[in-house]
CSV table of C-alpha atoms and ligand atoms in Angstrom, one decimal:
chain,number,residue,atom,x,y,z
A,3,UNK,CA,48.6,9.1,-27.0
A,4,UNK,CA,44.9,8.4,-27.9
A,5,UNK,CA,44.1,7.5,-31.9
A,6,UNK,CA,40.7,7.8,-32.9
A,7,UNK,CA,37.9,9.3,-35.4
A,8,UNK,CA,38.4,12.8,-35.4
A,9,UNK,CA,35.1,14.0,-37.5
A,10,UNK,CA,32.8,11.5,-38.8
A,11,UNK,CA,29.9,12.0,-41.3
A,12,UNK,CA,27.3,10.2,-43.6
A,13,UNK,CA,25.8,10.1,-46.8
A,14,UNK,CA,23.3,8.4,-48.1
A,15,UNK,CA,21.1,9.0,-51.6
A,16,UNK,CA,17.5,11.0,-51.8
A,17,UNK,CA,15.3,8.4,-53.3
A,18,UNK,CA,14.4,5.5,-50.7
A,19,UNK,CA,11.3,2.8,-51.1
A,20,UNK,CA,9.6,2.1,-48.3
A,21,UNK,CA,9.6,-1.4,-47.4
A,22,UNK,CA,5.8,-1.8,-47.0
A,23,UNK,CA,4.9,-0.9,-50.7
A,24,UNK,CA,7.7,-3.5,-51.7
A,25,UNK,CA,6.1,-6.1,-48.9
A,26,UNK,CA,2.7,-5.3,-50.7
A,27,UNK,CA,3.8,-6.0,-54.3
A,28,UNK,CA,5.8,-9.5,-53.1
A,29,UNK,CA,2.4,-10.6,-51.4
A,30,UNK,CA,4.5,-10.6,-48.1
A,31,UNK,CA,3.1,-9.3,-45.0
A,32,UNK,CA,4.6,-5.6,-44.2
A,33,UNK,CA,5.3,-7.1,-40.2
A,34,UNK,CA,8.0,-9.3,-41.8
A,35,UNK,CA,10.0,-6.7,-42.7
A,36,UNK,CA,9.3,-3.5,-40.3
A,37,UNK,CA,9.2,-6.2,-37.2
A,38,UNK,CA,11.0,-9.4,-38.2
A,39,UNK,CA,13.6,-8.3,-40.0
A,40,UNK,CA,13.2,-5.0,-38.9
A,41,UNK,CA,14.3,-2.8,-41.3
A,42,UNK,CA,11.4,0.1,-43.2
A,43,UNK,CA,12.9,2.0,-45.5
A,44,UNK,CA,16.1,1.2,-48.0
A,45,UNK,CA,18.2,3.8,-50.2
A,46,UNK,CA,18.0,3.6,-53.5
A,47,UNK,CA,20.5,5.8,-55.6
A,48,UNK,CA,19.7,7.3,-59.0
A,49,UNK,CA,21.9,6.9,-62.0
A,50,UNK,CA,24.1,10.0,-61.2
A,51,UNK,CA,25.2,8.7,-57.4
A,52,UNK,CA,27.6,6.0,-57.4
A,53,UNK,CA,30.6,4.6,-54.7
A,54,UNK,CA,32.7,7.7,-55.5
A,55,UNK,CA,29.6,10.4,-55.1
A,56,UNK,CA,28.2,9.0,-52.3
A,57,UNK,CA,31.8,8.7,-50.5
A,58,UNK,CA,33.2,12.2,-51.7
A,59,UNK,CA,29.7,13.5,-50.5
A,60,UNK,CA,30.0,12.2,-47.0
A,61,UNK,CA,33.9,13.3,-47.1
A,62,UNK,CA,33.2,17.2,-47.7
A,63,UNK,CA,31.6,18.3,-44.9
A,64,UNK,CA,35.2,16.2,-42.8
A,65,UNK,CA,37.7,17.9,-45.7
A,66,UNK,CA,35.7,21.5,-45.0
A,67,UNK,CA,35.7,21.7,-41.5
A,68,UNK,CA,39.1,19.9,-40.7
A,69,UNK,CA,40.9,21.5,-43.4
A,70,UNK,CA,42.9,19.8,-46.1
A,71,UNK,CA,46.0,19.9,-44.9
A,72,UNK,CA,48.3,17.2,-43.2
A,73,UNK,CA,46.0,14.2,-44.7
A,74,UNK,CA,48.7,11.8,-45.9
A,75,UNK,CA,46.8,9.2,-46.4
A,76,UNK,CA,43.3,8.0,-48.1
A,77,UNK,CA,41.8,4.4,-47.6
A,78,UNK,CA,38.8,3.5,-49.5
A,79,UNK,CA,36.8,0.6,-48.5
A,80,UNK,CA,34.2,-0.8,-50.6
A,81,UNK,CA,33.1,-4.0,-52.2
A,82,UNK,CA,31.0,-2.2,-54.9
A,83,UNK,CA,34.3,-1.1,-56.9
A,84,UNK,CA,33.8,1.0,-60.2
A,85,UNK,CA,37.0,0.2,-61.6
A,86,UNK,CA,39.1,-3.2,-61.3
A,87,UNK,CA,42.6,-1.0,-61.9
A,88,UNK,CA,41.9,2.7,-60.6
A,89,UNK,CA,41.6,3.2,-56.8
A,90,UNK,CA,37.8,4.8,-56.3
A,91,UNK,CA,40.0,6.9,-53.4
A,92,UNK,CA,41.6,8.8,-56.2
A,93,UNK,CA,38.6,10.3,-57.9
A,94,UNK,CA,38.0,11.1,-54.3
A,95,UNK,CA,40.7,12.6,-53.7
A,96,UNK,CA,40.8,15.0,-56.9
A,97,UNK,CA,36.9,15.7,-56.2
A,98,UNK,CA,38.2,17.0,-52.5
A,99,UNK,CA,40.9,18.6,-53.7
A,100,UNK,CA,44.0,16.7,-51.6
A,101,UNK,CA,47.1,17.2,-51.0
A,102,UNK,CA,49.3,15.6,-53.5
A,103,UNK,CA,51.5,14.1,-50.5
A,104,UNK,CA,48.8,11.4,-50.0
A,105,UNK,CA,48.6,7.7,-49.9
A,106,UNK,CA,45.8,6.8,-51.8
A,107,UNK,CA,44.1,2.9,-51.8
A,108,UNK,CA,41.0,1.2,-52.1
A,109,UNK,CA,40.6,-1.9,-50.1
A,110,UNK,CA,38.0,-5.4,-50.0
A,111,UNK,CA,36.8,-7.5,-47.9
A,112,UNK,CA,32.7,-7.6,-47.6
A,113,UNK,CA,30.8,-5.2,-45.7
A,114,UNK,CA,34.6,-5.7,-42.9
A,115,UNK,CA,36.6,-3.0,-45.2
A,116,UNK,CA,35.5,-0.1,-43.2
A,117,UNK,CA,36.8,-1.3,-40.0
A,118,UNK,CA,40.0,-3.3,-41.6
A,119,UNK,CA,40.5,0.5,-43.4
A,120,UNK,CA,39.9,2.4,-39.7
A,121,UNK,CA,42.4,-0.3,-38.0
A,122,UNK,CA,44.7,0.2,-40.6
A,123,UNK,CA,44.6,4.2,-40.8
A,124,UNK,CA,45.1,4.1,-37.0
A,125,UNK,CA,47.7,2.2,-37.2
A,126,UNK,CA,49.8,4.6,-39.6
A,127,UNK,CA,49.0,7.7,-37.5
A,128,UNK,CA,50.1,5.7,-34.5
A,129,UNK,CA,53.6,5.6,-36.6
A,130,UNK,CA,53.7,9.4,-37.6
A,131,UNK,CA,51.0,11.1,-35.0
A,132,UNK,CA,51.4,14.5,-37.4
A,133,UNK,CA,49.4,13.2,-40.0
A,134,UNK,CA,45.9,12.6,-40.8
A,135,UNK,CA,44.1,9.3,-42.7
A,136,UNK,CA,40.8,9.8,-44.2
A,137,UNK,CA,38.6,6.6,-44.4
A,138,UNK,CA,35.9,6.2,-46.8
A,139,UNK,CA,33.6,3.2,-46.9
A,140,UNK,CA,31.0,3.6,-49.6
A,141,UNK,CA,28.7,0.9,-50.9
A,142,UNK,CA,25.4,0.0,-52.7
A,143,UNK,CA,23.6,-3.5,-51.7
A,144,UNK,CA,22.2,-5.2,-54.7
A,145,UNK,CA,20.6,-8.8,-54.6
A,146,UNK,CA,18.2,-10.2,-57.3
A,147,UNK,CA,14.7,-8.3,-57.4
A,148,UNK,CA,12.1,-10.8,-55.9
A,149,UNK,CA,14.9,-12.5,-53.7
A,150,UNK,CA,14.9,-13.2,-49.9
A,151,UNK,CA,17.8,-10.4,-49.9
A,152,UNK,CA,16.0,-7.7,-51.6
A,153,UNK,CA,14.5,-6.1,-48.5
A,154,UNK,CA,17.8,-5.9,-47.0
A,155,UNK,CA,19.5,-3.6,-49.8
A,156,UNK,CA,20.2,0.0,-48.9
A,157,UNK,CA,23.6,2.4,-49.9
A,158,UNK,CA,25.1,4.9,-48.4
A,159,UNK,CA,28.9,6.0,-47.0
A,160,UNK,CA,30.6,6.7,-43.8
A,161,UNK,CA,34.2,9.2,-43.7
A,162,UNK,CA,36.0,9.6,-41.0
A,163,UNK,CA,38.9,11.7,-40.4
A,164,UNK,CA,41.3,9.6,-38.5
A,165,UNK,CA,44.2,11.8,-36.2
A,166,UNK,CA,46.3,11.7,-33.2
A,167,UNK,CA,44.1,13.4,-29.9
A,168,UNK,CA,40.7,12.6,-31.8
A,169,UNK,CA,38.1,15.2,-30.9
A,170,UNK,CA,35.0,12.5,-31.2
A,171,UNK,CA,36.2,9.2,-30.0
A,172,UNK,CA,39.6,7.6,-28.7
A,173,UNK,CA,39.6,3.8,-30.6
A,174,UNK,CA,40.6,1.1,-27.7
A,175,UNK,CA,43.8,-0.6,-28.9
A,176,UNK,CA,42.5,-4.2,-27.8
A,177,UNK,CA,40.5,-5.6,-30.1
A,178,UNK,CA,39.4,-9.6,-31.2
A,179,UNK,CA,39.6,-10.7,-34.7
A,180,UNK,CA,38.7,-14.1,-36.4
A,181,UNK,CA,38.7,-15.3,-40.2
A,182,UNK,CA,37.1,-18.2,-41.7
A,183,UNK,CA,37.4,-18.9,-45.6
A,184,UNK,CA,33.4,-19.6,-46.1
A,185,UNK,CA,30.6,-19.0,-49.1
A,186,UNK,CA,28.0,-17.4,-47.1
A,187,UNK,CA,27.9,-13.9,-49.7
A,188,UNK,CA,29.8,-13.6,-52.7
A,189,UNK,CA,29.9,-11.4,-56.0
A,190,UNK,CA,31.7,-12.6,-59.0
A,191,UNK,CA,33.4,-10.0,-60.7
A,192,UNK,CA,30.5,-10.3,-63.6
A,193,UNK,CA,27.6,-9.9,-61.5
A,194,UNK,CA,25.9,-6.4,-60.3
A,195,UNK,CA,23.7,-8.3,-57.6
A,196,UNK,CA,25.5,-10.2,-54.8
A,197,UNK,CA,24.7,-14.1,-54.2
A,198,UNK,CA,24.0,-15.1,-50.7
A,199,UNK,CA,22.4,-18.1,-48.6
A,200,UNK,CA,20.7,-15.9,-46.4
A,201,UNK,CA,20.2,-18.0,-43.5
A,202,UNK,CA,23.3,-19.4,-43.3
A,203,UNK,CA,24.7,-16.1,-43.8
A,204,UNK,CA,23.2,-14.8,-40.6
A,205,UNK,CA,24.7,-18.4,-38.4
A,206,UNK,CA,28.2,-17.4,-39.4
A,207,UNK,CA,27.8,-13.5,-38.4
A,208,UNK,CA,26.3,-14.9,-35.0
A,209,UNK,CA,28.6,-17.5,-34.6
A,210,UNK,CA,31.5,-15.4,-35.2
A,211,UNK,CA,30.7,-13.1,-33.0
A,212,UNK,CA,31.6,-14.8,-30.0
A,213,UNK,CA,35.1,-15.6,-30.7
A,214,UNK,CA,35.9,-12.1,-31.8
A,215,UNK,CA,33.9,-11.0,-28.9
A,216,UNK,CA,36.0,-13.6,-26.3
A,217,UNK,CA,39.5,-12.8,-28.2
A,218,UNK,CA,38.6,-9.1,-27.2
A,219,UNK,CA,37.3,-9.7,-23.7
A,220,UNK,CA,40.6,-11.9,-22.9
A,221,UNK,CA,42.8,-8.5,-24.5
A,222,UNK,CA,41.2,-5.8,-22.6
A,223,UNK,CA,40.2,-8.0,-19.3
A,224,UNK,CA,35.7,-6.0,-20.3
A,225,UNK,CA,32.7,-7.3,-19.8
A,226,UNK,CA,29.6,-6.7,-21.5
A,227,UNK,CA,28.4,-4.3,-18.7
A,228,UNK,CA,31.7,-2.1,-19.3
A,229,UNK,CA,30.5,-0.4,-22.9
A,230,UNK,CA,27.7,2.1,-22.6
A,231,UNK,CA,26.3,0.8,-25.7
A,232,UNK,CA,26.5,-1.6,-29.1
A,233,UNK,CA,27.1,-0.9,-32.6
A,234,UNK,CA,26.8,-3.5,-34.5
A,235,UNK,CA,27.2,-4.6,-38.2
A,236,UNK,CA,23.7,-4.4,-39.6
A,237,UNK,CA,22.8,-6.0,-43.0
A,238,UNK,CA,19.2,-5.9,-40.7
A,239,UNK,CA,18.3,-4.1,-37.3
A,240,UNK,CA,17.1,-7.1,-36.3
A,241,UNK,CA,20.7,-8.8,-35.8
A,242,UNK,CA,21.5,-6.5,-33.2
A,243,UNK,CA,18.8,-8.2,-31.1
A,244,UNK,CA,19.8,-11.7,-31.7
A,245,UNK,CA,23.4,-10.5,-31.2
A,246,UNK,CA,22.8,-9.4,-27.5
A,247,UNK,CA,21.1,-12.5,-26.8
A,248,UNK,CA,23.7,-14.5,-27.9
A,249,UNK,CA,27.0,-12.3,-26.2
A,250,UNK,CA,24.7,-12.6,-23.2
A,251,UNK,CA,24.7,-16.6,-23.4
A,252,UNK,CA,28.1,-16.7,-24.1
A,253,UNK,CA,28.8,-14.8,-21.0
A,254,UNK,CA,26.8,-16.6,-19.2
A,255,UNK,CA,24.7,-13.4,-17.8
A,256,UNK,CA,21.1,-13.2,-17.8
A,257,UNK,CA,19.6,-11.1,-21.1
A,258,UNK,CA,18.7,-7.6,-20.5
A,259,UNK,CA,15.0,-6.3,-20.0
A,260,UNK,CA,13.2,-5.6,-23.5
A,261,UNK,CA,13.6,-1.8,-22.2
A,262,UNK,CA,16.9,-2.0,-21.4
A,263,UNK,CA,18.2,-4.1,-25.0
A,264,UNK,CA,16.5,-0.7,-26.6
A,265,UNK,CA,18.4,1.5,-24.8
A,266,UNK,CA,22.0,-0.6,-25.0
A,267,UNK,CA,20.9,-0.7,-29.0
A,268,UNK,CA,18.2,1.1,-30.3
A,269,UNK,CA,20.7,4.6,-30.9
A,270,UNK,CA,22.9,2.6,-33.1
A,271,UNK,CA,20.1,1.1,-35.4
A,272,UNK,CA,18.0,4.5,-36.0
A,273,UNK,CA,19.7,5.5,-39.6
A,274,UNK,CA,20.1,2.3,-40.6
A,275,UNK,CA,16.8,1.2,-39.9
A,276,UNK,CA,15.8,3.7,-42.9
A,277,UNK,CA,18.7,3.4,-45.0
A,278,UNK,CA,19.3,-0.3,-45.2
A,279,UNK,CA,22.7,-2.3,-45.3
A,280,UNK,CA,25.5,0.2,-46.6
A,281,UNK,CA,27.8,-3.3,-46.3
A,282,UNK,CA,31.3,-1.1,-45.7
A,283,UNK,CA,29.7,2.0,-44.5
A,284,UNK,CA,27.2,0.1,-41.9
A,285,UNK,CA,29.0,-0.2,-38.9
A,286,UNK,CA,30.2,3.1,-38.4
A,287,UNK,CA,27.1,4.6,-39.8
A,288,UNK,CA,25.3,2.8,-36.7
A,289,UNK,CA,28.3,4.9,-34.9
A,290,UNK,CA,26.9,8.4,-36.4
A,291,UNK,CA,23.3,6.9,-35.5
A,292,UNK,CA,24.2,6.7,-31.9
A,293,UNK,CA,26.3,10.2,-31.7
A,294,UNK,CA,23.0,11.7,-33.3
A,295,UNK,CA,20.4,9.9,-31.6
A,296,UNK,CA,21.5,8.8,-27.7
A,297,UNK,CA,19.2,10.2,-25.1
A,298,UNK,CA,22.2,11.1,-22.5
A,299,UNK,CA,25.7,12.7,-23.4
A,300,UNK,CA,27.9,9.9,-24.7
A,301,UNK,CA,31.2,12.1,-22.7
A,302,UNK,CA,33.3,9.6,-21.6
A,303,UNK,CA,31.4,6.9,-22.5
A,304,UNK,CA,32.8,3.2,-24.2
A,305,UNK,CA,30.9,2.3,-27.4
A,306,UNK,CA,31.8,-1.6,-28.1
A,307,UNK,CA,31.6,-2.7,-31.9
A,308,UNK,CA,30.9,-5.9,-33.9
A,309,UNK,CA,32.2,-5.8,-37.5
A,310,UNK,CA,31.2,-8.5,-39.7
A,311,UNK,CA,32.2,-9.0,-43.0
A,312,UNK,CA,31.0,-12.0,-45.3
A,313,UNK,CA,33.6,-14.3,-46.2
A,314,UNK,CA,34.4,-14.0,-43.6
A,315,UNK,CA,36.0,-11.5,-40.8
A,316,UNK,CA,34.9,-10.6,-37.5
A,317,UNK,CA,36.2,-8.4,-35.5
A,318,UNK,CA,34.8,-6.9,-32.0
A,319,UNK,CA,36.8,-3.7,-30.5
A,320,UNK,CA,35.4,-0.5,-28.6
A,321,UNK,CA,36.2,3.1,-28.5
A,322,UNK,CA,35.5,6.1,-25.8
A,323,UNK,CA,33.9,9.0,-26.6
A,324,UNK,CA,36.0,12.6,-26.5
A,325,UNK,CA,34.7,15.1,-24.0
A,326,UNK,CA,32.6,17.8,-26.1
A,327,UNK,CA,32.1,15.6,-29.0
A,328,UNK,CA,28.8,17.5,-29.5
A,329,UNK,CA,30.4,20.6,-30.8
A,330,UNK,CA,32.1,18.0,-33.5
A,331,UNK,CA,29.2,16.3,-35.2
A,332,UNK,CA,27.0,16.7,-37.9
A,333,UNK,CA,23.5,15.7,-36.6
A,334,UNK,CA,22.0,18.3,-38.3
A,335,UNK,CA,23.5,17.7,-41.6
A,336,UNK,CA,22.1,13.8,-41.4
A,337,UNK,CA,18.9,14.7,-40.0
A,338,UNK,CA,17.9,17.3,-42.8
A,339,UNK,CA,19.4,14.7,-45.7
A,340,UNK,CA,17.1,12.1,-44.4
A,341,UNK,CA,14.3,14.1,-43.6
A,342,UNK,CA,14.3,15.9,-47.2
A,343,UNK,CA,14.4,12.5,-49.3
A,344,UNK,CA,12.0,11.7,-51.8
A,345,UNK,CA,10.0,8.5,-51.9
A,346,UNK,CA,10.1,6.2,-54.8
A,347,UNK,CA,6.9,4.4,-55.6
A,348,UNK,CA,7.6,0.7,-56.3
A,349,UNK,CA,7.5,1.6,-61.0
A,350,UNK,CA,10.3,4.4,-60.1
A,351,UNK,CA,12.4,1.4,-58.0
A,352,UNK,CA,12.3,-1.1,-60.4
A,353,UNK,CA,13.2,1.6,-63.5
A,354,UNK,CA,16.4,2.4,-61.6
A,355,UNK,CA,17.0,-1.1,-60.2
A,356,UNK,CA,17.1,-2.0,-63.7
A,357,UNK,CA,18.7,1.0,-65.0
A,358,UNK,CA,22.1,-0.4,-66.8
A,359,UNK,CA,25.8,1.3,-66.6
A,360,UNK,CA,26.4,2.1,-70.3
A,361,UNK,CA,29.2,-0.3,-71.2
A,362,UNK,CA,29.1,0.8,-75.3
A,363,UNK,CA,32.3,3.7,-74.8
A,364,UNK,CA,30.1,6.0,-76.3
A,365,UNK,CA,29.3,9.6,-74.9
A,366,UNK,CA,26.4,8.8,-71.9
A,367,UNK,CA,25.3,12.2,-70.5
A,368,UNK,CA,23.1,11.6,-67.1
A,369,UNK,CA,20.1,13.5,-66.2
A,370,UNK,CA,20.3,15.0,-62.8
A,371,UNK,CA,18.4,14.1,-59.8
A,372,UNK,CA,18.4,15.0,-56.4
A,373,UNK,CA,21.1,14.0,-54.5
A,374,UNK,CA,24.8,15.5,-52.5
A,375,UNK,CA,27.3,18.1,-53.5
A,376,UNK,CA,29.0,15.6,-56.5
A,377,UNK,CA,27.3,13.6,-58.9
A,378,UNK,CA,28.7,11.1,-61.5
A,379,UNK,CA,27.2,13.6,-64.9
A,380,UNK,CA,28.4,11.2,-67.4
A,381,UNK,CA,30.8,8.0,-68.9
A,382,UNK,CA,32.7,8.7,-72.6
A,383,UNK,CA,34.8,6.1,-73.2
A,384,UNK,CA,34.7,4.7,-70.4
A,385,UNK,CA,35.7,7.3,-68.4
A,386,UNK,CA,33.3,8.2,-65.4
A,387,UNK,CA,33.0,11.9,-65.6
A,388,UNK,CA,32.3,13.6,-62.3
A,389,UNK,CA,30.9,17.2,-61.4
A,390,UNK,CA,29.5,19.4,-58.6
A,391,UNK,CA,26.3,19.8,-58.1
B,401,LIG,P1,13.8,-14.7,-45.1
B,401,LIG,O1,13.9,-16.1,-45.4
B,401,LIG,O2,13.1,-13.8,-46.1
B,401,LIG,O3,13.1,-14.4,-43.7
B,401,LIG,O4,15.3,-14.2,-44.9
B,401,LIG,P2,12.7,-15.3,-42.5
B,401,LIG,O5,11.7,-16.3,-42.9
B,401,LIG,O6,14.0,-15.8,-41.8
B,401,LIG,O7,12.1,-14.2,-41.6
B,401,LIG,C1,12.8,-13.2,-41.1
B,401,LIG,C2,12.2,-12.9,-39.7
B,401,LIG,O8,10.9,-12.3,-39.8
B,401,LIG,C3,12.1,-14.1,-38.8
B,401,LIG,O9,12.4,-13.7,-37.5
B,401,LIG,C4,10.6,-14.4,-38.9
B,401,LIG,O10,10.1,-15.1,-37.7
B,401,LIG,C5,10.0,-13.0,-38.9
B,401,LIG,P3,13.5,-14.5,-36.6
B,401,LIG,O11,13.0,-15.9,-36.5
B,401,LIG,O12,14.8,-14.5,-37.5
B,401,LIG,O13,13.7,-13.8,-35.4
B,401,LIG,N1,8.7,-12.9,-39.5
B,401,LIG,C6,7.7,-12.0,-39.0
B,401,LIG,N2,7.7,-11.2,-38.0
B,401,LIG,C7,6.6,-10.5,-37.8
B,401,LIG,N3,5.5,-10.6,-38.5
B,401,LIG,C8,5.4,-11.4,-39.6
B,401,LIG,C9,6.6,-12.2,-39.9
B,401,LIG,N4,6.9,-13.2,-40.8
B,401,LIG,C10,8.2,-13.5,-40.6
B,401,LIG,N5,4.3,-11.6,-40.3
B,401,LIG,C11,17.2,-12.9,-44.5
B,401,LIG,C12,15.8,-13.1,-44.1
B,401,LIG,C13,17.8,-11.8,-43.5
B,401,LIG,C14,18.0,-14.1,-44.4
B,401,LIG,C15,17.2,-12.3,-45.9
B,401,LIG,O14,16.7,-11.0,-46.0
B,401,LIG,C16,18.6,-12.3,-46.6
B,401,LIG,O15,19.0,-13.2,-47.2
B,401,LIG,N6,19.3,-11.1,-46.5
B,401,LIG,C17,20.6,-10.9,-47.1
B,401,LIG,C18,21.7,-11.6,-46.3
B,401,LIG,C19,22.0,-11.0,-44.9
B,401,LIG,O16,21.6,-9.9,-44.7
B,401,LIG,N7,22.7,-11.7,-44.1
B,401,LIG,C20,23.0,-11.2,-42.8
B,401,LIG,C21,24.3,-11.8,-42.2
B,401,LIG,S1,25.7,-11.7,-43.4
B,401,LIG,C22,26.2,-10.1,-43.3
B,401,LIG,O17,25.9,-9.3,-42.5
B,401,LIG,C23,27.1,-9.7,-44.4
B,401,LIG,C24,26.5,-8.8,-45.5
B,401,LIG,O18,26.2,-7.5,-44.9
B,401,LIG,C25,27.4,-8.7,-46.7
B,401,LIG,C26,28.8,-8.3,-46.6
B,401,LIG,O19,29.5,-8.7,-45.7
B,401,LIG,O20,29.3,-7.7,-47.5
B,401,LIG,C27,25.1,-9.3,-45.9
């Protein structure tokens, strides 16, 4: 019996900056970013979207058109968490109206949750086929204004609606994993912006790649040339590039042609590419990316993955796209969201950057903004209160 992502959908906010008016203010030149790193616009979200809105907003359009019925089970990832007690799945899952028969948890580790949530949701529904998990991975990248990180932030959320006899893609049950206990990105619990040595950062995702990559090959007996195309993690589009070369060495097989490396990984990294890292949410929104973007039908086709969370887990696996997954998307839906955002100038981006969570317990009301079907309108007493739109 295949398990797999029945629906999938993202969300990310309205406001973005684009990365050549933040180059210009750093005195950096614009190339950097757009080529080197390779990212050009990041999500920035207003006061009144947080984890829970973004993730409930990229769950509706799943909850509507699946129904609510039979999902026994919610898994929130994210590494942005509101609340150190209460599970950011269960304002979720009051905001979607659930059923009450539901298993609801938020889980951690780095921009890896997603996957470790999608692995872990298959896993169940493996055990009880008649139900349905709904993953959520939801986050919003932070680092210091002025650092080497800060062109790399971005936010946004990935669900996916997780059944027996999926309708978009059948996950592969072989997959490679490999854990290291390293500092390479870190957030104490009393800071808002992440820490991270940047460079060394990027030598542990690329390192370890290749034994989650070799730990997968060895399970399902593939080669490079048997998935259709990459998804990769991507704190920057750029990584997928380096990635390729780097599976390609270990493999001992010549690198691709510059035309063909953009057509094995250039789907994947559209949205992000304007979005920035979504850390949980950035994998699988490289998987929406390709499902909305690839030239050919993907029918039938193996997508191979490389989750990377800081840390550190790595974990490479693959997945074959359902027959008809067209009629089951939402292209639409992420191409008018990302066509109808509003740019920030750099004064607006700073005021929110900078824009503090009220931590008095008084009674905060939030202006509106632009933004998805649920916003967070307010905190009294320390209770986030949430509303639709
Ligand atoms: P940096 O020091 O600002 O940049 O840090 P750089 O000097 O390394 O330059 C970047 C690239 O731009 C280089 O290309 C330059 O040559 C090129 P490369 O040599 O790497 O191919 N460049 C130019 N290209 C064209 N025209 C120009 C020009 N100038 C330079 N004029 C870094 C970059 C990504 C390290 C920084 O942004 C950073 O620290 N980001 C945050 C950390 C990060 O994203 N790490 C990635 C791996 S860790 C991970 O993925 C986990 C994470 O998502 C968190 C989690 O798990 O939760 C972060």
């Amino acid at each position: 019996m295949d398990i797999g992502i029945d629906l999938i959908s993202f969300h990310t906010p309205s406001y973005y900056l684009d990365l050549r008016v933040l180059a210009e203010r750093r005195g950096v030149d614009p190339d950097k970013f757009v080529i080197g790193v390779g990212q050009e616009r990041m999500a920035i979200p207003p006061p009144d979207q947080d984890i829970v809105t973004l993730a409930a907003n990229a769950a509706l359009p799943v909850v509507e058109k699946a129904g609510r019925d039979g999902i026994g089970l919610l898994l929130f990832a994210t590494e942005s968490g509101i609340d150190q007690s209460k599970a950011a799945a269960l304002f979720c899952h009051g905001l979607l109206g659930l059923p009450p028969e539901c298993r609801c948890v938020e889980l951690k580790e780095a921009c890896y949750g997603g996957t470790a949530a999608l692995r872990l949701a298959a896993a169940m529904v493996a055990a009880n086929p008649s139900m349905k998990a709904l993953v959520l991975a939801a986050d919003i990248a932070r680092y210091d204004l002025g650092s080497s990180g800060e062109p790399t932030q971005g936010a946004g959320a990935v669900a996916m609606l997780v059944t027996a006899n999926p309708r978009v893609m059948a996950l592969d049950p072989e997959t490679g994993v490999h854990a290291e206990d390293i500092m390479d990105f870190w957030r104490p619990n009393y800071r808002a912006e992440a820490f991270v040595d940047g460079k060394y950062s990027t030598r542990m995702y690329l390192t370890t790649l290749i034994p989650a990559w070799k730990a997968y090959a060895a399970a399902s007996g593939r080669t490079l040339a048997d998935h259709a195309h990459l998804a990769f993690h991507m704190p920057f589009t750029k990584i997928a590039w380096k990635s390729l070369s780097r599976l390609c060495r270990a493999e001992g097989v010549p690198e691709p042609s510059a035309g063909e490396a953009a057509r094995l990984l250039g789907p994947a990294t559209v949205w992000n590419r304007i979005t920035g890292n979504t850390y949980s949410a950035c994998v699988h929104e490289g998987l929406c990316s390709l499902l909305d973007n690839a030239p050919e039908p993907l029918d039938g086709r193996r997508i191979g993955f490389f989750s990377y969370g800081s840390g550190c887990m790595a974990e490479f696996y693959s997945g074959v796209v359902r027959p008809g997954y067209r009629g089951h998307v939402f292209t639409d839906l992420h191409r008018a969201m990302l066509e109808n955002r509003t740019e920030l100038t750099y004064r607006q981006y700073e005021d929110i950057f900078n824009y503090g969570v009220p931590q008095d317990g008084g009674d905060h009301v939030f202006a509106p903004y632009r933004g998805g079907p649920f916003r967070l309108a307010g905190i009294n007493g320390h209770k986030r209160r949430y509303e639709p739109r």
